[in-house]
mmCIF file of C-alpha atoms in Angstrom:
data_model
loop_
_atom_site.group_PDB
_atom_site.id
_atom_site.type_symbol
_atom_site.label_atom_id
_atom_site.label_comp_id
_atom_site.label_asym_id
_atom_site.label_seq_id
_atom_site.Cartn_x
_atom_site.Cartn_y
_atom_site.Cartn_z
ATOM 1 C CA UNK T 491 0.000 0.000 0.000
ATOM 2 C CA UNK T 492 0.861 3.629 0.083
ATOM 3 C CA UNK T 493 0.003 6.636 2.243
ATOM 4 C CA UNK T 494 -1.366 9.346 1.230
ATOM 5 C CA UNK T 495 1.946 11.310 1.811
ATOM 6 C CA UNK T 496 3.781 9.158 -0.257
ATOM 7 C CA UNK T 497 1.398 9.298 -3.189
ATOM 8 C CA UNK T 498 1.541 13.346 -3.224
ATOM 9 C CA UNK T 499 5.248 12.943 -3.199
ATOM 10 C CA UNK T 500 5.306 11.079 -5.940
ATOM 11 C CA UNK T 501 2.387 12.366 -8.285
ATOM 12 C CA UNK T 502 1.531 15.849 -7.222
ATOM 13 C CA UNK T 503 4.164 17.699 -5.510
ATOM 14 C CA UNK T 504 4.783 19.807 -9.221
ATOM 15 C CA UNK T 505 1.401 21.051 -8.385
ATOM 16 C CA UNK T 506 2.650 23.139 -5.602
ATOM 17 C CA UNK T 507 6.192 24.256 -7.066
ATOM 18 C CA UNK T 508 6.153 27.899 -5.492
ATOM 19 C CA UNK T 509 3.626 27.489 -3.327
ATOM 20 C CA UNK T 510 3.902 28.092 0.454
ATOM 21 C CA UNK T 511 3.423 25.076 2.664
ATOM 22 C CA UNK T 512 1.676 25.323 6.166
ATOM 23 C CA UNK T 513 2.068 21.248 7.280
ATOM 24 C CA UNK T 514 -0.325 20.090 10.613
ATOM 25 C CA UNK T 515 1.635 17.305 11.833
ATOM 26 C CA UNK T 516 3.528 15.509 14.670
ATOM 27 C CA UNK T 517 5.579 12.060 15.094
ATOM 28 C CA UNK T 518 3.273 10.039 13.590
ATOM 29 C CA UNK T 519 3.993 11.740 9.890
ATOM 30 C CA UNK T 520 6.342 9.481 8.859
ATOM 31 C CA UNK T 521 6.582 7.617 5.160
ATOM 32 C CA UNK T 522 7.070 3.411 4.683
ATOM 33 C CA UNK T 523 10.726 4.460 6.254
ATOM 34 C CA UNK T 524 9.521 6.340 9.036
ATOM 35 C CA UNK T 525 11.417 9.726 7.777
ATOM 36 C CA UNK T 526 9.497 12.638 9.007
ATOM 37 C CA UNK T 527 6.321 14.667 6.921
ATOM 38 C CA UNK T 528 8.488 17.792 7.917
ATOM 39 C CA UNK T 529 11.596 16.360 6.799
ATOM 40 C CA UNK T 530 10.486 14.894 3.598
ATOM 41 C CA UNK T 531 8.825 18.139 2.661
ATOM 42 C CA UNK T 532 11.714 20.807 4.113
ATOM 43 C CA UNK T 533 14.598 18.781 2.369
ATOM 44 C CA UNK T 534 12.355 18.391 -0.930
ATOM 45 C CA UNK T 535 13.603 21.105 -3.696
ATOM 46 C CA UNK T 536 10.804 21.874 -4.899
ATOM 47 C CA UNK T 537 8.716 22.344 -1.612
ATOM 48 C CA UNK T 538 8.380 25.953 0.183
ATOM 49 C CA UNK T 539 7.985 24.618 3.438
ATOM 50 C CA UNK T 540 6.956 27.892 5.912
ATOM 51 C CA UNK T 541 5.249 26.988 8.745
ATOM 52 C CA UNK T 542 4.527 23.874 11.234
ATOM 53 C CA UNK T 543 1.769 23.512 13.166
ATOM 54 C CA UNK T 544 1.084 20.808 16.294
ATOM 55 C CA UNK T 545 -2.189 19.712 17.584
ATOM 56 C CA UNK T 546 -2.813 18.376 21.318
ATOM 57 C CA UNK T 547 0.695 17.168 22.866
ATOM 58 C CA UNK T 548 2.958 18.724 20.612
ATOM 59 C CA UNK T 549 4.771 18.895 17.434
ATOM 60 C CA UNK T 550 7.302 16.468 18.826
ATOM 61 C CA UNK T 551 4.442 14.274 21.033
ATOM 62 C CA UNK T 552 6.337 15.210 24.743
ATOM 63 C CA UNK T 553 3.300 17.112 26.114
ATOM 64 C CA UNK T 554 0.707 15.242 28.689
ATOM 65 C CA UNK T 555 -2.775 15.150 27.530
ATOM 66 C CA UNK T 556 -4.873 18.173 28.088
ATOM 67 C CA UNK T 557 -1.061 20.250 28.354
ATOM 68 C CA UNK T 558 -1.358 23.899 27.108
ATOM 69 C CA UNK T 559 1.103 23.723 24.113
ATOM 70 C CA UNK T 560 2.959 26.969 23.542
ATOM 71 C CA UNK T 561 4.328 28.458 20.046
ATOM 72 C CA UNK T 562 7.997 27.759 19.439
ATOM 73 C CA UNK T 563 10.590 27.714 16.353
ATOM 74 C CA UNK T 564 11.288 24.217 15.943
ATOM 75 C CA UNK T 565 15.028 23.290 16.388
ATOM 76 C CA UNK T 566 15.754 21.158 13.907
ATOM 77 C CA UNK T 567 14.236 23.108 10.906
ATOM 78 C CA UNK T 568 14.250 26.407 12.252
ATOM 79 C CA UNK T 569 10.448 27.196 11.349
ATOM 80 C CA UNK T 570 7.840 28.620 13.359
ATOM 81 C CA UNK T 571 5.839 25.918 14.744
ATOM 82 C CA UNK T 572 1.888 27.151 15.620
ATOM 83 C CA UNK T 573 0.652 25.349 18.805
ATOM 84 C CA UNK T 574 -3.040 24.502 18.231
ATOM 85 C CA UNK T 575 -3.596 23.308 21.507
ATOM 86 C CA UNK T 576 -2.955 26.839 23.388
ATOM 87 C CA UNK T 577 -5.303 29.636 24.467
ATOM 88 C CA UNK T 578 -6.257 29.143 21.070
ATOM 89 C CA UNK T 579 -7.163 25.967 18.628
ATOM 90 C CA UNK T 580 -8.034 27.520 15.518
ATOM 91 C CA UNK T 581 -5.176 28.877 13.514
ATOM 92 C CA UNK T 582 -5.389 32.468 13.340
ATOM 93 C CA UNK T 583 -4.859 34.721 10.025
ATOM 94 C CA UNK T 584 -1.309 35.543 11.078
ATOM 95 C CA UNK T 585 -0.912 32.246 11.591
ATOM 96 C CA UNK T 586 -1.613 31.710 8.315
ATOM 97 C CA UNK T 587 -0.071 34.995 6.386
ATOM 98 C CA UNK T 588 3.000 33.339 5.423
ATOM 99 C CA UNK T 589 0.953 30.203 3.573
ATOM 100 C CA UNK T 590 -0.814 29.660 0.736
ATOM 101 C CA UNK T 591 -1.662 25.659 1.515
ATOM 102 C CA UNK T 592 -2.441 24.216 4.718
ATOM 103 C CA UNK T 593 -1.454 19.671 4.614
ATOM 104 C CA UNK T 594 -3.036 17.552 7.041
ATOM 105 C CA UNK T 595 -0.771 14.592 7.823
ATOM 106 C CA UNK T 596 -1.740 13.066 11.180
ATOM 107 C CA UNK T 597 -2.741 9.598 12.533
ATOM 108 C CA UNK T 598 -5.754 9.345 14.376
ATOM 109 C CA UNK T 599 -7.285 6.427 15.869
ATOM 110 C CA UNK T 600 -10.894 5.903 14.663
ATOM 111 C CA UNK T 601 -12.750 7.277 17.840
ATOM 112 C CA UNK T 602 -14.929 10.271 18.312
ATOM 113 C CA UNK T 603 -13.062 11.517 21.524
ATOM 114 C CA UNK T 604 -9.793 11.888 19.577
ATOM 115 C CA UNK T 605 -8.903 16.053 19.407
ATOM 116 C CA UNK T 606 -7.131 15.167 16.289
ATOM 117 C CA UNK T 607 -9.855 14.870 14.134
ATOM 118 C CA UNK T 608 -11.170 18.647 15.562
ATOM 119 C CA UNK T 609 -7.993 20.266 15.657
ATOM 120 C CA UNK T 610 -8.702 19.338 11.164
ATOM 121 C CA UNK T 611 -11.943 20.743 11.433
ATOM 122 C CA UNK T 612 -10.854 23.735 12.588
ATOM 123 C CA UNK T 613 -7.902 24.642 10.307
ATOM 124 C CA UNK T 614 -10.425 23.548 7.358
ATOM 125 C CA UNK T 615 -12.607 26.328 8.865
ATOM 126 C CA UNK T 616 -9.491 29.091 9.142
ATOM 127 C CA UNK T 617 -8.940 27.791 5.676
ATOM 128 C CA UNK T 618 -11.797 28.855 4.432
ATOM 129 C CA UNK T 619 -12.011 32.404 6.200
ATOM 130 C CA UNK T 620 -8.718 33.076 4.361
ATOM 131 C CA UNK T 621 -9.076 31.834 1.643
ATOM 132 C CA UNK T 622 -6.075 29.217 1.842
ATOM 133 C CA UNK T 623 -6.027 25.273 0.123
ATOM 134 C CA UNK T 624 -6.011 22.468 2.296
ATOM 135 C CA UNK T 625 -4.775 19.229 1.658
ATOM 136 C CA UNK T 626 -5.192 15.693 4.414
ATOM 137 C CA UNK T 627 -2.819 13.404 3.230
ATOM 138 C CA UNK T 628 -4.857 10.202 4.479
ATOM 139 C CA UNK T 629 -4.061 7.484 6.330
ATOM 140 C CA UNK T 630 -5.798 3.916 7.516
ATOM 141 C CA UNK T 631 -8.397 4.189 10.483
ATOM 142 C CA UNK T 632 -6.219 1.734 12.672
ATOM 143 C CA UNK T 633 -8.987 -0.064 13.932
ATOM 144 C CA UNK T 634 -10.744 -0.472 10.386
ATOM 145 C CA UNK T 635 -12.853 1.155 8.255
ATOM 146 C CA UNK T 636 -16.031 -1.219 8.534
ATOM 147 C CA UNK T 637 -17.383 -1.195 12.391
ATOM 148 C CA UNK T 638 -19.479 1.599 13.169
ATOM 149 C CA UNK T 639 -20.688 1.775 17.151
ATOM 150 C CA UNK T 640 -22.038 4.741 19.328
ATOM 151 C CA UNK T 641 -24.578 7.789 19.823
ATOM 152 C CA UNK T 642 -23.939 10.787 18.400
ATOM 153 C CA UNK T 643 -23.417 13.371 20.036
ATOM 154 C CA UNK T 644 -26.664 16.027 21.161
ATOM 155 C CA UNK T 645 -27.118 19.188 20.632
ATOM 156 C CA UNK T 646 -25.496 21.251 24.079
ATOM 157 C CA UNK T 647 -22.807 18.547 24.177
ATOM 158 C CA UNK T 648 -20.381 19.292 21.769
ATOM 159 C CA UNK T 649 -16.484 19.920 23.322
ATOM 160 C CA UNK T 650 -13.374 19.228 22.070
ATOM 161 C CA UNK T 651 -13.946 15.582 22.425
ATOM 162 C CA UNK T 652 -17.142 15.628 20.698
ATOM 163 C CA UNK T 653 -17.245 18.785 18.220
ATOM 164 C CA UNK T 654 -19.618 17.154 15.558
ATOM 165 C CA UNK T 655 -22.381 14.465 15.882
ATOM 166 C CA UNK T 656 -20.205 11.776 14.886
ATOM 167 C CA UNK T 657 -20.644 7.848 16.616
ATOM 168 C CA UNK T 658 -18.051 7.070 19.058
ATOM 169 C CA UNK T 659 -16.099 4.272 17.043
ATOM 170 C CA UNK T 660 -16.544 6.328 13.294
ATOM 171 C CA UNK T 661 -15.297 4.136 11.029
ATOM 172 C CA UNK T 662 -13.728 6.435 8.841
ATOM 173 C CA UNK T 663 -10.358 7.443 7.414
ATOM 174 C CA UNK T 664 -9.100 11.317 8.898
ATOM 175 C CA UNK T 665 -9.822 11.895 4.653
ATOM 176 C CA UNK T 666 -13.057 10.596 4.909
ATOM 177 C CA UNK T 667 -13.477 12.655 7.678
ATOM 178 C CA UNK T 668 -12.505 15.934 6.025
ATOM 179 C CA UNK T 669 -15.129 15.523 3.370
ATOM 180 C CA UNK T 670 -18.067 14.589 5.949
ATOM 181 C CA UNK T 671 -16.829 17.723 8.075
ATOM 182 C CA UNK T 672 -17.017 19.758 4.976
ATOM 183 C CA UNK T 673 -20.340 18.437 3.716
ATOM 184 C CA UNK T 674 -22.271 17.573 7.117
ATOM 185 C CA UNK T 675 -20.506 19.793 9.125
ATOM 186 C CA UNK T 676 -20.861 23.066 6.920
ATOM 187 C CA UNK T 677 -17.289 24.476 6.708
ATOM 188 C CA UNK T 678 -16.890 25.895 3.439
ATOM 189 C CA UNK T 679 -12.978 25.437 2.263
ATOM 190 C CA UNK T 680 -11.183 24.354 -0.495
ATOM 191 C CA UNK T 681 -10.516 20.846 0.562
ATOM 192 C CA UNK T 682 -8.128 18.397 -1.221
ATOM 193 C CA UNK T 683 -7.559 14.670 0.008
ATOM 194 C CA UNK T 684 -4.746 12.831 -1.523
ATOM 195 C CA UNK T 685 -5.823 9.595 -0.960
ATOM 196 C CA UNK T 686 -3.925 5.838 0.125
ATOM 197 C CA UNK T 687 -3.495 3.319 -2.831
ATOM 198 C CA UNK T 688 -3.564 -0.342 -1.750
ATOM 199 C CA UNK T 689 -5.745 -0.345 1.639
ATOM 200 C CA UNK T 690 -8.953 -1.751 2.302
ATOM 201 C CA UNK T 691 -11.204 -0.794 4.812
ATOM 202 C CA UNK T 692 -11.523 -4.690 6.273
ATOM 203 C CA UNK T 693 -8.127 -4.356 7.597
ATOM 204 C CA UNK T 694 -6.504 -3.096 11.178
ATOM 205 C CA UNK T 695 -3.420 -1.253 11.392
ATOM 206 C CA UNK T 696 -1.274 -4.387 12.147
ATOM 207 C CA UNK T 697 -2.714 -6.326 9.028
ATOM 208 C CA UNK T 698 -0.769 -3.453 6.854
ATOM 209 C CA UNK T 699 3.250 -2.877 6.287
ATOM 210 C CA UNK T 700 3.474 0.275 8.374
ATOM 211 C CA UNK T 701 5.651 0.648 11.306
ATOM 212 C CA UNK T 702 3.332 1.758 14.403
ATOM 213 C CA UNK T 703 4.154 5.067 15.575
ATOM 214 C CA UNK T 704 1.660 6.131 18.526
ATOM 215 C CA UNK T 705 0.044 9.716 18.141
ATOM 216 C CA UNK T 706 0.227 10.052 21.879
ATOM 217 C CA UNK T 707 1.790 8.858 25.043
ATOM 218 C CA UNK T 708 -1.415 6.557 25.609
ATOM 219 C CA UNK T 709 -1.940 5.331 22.484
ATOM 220 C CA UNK T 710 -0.312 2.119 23.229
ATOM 221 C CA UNK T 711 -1.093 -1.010 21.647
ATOM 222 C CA UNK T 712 -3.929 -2.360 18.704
ATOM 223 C CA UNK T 713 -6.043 -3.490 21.793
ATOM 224 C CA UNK T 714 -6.079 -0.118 23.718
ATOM 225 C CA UNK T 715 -7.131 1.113 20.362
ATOM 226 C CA UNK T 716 -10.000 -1.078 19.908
ATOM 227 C CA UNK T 717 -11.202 -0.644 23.538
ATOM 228 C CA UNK T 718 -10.790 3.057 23.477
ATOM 229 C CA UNK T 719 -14.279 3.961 22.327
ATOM 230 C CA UNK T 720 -16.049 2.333 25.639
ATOM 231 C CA UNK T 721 -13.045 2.666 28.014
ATOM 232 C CA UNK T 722 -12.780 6.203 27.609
ATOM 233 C CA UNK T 723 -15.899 6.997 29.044
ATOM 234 C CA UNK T 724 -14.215 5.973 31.899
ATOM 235 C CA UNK T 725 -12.211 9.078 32.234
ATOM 236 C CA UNK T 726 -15.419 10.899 33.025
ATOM 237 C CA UNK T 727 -15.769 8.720 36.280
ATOM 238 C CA UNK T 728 -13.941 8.004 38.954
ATOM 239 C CA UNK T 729 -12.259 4.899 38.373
ATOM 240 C CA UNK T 730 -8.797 5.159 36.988
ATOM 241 C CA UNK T 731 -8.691 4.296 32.949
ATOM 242 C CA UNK T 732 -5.073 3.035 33.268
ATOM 243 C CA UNK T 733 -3.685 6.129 32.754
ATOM 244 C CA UNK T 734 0.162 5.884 34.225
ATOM 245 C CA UNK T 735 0.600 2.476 33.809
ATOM 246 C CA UNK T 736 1.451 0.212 30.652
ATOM 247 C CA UNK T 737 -1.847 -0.622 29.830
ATOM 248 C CA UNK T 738 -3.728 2.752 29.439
ATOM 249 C CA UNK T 739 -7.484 2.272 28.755
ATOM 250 C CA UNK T 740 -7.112 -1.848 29.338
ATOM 251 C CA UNK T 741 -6.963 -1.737 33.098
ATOM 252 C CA UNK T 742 -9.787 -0.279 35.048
ATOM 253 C CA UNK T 743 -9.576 -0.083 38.339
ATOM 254 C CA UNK T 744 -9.515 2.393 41.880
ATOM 255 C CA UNK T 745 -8.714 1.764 45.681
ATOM 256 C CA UNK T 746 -12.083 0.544 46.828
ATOM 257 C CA UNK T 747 -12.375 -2.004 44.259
ATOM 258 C CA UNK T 748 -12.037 -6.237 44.467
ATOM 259 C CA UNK T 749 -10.084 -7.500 41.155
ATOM 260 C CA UNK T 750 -11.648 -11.337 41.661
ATOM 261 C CA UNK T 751 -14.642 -10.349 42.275
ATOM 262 C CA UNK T 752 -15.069 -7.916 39.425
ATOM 263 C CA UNK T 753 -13.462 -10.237 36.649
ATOM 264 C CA UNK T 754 -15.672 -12.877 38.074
ATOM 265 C CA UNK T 755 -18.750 -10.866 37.487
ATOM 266 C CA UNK T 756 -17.530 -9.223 34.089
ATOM 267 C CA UNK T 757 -17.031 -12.691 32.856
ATOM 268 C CA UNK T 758 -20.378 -14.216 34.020
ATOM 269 C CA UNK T 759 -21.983 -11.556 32.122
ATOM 270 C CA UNK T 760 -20.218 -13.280 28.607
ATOM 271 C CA UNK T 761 -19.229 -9.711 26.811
ATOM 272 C CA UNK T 762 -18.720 -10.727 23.357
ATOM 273 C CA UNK T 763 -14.882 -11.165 22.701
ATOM 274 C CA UNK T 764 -13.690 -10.207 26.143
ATOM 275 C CA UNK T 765 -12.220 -12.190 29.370
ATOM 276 C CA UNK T 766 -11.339 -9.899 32.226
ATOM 277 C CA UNK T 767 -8.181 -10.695 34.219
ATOM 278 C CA UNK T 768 -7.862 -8.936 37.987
ATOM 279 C CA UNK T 769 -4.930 -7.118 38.246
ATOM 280 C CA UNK T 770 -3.155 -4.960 40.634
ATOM 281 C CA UNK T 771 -1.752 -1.673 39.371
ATOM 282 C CA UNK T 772 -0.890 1.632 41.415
ATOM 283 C CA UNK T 773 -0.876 4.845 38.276
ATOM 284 C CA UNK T 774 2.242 7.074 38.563
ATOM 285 C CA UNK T 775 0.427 9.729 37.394
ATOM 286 C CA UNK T 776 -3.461 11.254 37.283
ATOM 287 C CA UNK T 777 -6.913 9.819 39.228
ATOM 288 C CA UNK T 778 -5.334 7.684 42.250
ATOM 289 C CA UNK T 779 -1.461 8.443 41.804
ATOM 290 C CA UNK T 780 0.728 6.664 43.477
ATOM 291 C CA UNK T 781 -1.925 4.098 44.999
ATOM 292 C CA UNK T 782 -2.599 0.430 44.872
ATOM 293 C CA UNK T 783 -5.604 -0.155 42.820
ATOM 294 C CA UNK T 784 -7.280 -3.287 42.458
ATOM 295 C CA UNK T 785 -9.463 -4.096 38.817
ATOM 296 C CA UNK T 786 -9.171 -6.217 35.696
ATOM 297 C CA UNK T 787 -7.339 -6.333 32.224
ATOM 298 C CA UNK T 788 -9.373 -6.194 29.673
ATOM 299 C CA UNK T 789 -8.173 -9.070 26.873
ATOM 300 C CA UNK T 790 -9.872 -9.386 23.419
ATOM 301 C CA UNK T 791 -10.584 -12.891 22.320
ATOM 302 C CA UNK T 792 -11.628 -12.214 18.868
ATOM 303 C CA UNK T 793 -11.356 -8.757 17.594
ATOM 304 C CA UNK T 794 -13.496 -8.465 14.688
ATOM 305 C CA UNK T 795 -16.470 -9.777 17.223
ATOM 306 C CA UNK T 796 -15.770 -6.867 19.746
ATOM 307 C CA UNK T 797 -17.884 -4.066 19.895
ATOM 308 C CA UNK T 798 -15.812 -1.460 21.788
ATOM 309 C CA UNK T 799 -18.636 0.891 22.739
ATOM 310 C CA UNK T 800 -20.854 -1.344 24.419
ATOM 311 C CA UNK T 801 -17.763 -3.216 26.202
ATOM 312 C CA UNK T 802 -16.933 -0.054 27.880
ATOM 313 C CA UNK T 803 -20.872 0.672 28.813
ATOM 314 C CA UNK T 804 -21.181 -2.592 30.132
ATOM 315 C CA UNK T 805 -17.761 -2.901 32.415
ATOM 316 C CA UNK T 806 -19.195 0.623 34.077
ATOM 317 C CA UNK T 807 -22.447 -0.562 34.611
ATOM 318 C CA UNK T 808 -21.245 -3.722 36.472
ATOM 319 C CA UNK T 809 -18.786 -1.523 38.610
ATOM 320 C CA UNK T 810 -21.672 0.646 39.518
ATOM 321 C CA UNK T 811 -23.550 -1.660 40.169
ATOM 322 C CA UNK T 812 -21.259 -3.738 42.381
ATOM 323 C CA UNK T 813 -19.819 -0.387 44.092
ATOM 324 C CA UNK T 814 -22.991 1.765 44.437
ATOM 325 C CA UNK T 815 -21.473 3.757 47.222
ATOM 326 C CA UNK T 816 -18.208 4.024 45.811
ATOM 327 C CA UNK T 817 -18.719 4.526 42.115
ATOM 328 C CA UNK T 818 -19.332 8.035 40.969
ATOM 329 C CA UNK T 819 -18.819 10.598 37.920
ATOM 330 C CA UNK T 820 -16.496 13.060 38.407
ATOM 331 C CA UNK T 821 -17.952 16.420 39.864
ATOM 332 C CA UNK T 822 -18.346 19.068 37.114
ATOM 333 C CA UNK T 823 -14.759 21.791 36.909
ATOM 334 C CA UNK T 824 -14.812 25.378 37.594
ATOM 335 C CA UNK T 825 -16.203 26.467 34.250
ATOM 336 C CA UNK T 826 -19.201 24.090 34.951
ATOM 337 C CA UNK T 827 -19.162 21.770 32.344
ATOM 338 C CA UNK T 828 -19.453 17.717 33.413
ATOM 339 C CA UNK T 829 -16.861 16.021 31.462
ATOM 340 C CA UNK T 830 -18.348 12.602 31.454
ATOM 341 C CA UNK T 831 -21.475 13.962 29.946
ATOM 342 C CA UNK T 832 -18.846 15.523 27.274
ATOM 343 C CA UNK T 833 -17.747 12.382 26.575
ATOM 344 C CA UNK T 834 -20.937 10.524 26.162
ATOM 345 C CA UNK T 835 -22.487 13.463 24.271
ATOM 346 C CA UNK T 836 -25.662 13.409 26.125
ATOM 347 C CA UNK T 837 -26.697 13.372 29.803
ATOM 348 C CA UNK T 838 -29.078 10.705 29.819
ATOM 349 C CA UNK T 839 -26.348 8.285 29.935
ATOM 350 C CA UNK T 840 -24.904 9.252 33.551
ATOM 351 C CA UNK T 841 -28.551 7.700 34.679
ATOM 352 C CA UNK T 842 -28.981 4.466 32.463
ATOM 353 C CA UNK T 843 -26.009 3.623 34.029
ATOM 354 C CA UNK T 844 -27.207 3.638 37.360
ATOM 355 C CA UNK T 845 -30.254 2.498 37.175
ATOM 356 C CA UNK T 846 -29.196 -0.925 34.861
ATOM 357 C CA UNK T 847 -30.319 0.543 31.537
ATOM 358 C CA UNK T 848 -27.637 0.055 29.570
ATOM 359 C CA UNK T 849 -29.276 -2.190 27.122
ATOM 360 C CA UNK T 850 -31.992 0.085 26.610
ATOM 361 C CA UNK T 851 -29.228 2.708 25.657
ATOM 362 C CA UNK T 852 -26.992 0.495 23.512
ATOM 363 C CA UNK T 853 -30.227 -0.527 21.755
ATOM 364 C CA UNK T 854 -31.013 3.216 20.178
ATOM 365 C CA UNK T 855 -27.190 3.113 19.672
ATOM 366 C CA UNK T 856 -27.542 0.397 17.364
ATOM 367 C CA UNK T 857 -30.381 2.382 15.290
ATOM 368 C CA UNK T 858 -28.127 5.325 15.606
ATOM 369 C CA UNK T 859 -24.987 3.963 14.313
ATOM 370 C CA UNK T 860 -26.633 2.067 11.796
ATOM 371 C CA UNK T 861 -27.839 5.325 10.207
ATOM 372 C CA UNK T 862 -24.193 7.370 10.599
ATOM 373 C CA UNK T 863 -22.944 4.908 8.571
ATOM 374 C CA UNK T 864 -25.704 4.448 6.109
ATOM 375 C CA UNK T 865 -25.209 7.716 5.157
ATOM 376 C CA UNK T 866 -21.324 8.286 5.771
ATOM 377 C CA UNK T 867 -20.784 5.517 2.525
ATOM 378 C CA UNK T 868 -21.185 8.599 0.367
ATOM 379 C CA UNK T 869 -17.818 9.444 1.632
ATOM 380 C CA UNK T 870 -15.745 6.267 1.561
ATOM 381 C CA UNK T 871 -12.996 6.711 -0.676
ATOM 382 C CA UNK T 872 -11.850 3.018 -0.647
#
């Protein structure tokens, strides 16, 4: 197969002889070889690279998640790189004076919560207030392009973890994405995707020849991928995801909790595709740093059985339900805004939960989904 990066460098770069180049990017654009997007385009003769811009974490990945990112001129090339994960996340027009094309050449992960995918959206939309091309360079949804799970998100919940009504797990390339953000979401831009050759939207990341380079400190393995869309609802609770450990968004656990009792009762209720393991794990960093917590790893059996939204409904419910006293959302932060509602992109969640009616939920989920994606074809480019 080839990336989208590498087709443009090979059939289209004369296009934009002259031309000067704004690139979005960060570790993860890298060609077959893993040699840089910023490398590849500031050695190339007949590219006018000008500026760099990073999204959440960084140019260089080294910043935690959630971080304020600050502007800086990047060592190594000596260009201005544009943090757009600062006070600001929309490029400004100085920003953008010294460019005439904005490229979009980032991995995301194929779930709604990901800023990636909104940090696009929003250059598209500076893009389009002045009046500048921009070009996503695509790249596989790592978790594949066929399995579609999730609400959308409501009116009054959008945030930068749920900007547009998309399903939790999407199923779409960050290409496919631009064009439903451009036709679904309204932003009016010039929009060019230069598109993969060779992949199919069947396969995971580890079925193709790429090397795996992980967008952000947590992004750990093809299983923490697949579990993310239901695991990180987590992060609006309580219970520690797994952040500072090895196994970010796999274990779930806190303090108050029982790991043999809850991977007994996970198990008895036969998720499809999962066997819980109790673990003991104590996070060096985040909800319960630096103590012992007690909880279960969660391993996939069969991957392309999993459904990674409702696996992550249904390990919360049983924790609730097992820990009523204990278990609990976190409480809404100064600015007033609940963060686990954020995430679910509603608030009738928070109570289905509680109350045991988390079938009845995954049930309009399923209509929901089924509807995203019917519609969402119109945009598959492979």
């Amino acid at each position: 197969m080839k990336l989208g990066l590498e087709n443009f460098l090979e059939h289209h770069v004369n296009e934009y002889k002259g031309k000067r180049i704004g690139l979005v990017t960060n570790m993860t654009g890298v060609d077959h070889r893993l040699t840089p997007t910023i490398d590849l385009f500031h050695q190339h003769p007949d590219i006018r690279l000008t500026a760099l811009f990073g999204p959440e974490h960084g140019l260089r990945g080294d910043a935690k998640e959630g971080a304020k990112v600050g502007n800086e001129v990047d060592p190594k090339t000596g260009l201005p790189v544009y943090s757009l994960y600062s006070e600001t996340r929309i490029p400004s027009k100085e920003m953008l004076e010294d460019v005439d094309v904005v490229f979009f050449d980032l991995q995301d992960i194929g779930a709604r919560y990901y800023t990636f995918i909104y940090t696009m959206a929003n250059v598209m939309e500076a893009c389009g207030t002045c009046g500048k091309e921009f070009v996503v360079l695509d790249r596989p949804n790592p978790i594949n392009g066929v399995q579609v799970e999730g609400n959308l998100v409501e009116s009054g919940f959008t945030s930068f973890v749920g900007q547009y009504p998309l399903p939790n797990r999407h199923g779409l390339t960050i290409g496919e994405l631009a064009h439903w953000f451009k036709h679904e979401g309204h932003i009016s831009c010039d929009l060019r995707v230069i598109e993969m050759t060779g992949w199919k939207r069947e396969q995971y990341f580890d079925q193709t020849d790429l090397f795996w380079v992980q967008p952000t400190p947590n992004t750990t393995t093809m299983d923490m991928m697949l579990l993310y869309p239901g695991t990180c609802l987590i992060e609006g609770t309580t219970l520690s995801e797994g952040r500072g450990t090895t196994k970010p968004f796999e274990y779930i656990g806190a303090p108050c909790i029982d790991g043999y009792d809850l991977a007994k009762r996970i198990n008895q209720t036969n998720i499809p595709s999962i066997i819980a393991r109790p673990v003991s794990f104590v996070p060096t960093y985040q909800k319960h740093m630096n103590e012992r917590c007690e909880g279960v790893q969660l391993h996939i059996t069969d991957r392309r059985r999993l459904k990674s939204f409702s696996t992550g409904l249904k390990v919360i419910e049983t924790i609730a339900e097992l820990y009523p006293k204990e278990f609990a959302f976190r409480e809404k932060n100064e600015e007033g805004l609940d963060f686990f509602n954020l995430l679910a992109g509603t608030d009738r969640l928070k109570d289905m939960i509680t109350n045991g009616k988390v079938d009845d939920f995954l049930e309009e989920c399923e209509e929901l989904s089924a509807a995203f994606n019917k519609e969402a074809i119109k945009y598959h480019c492979y």
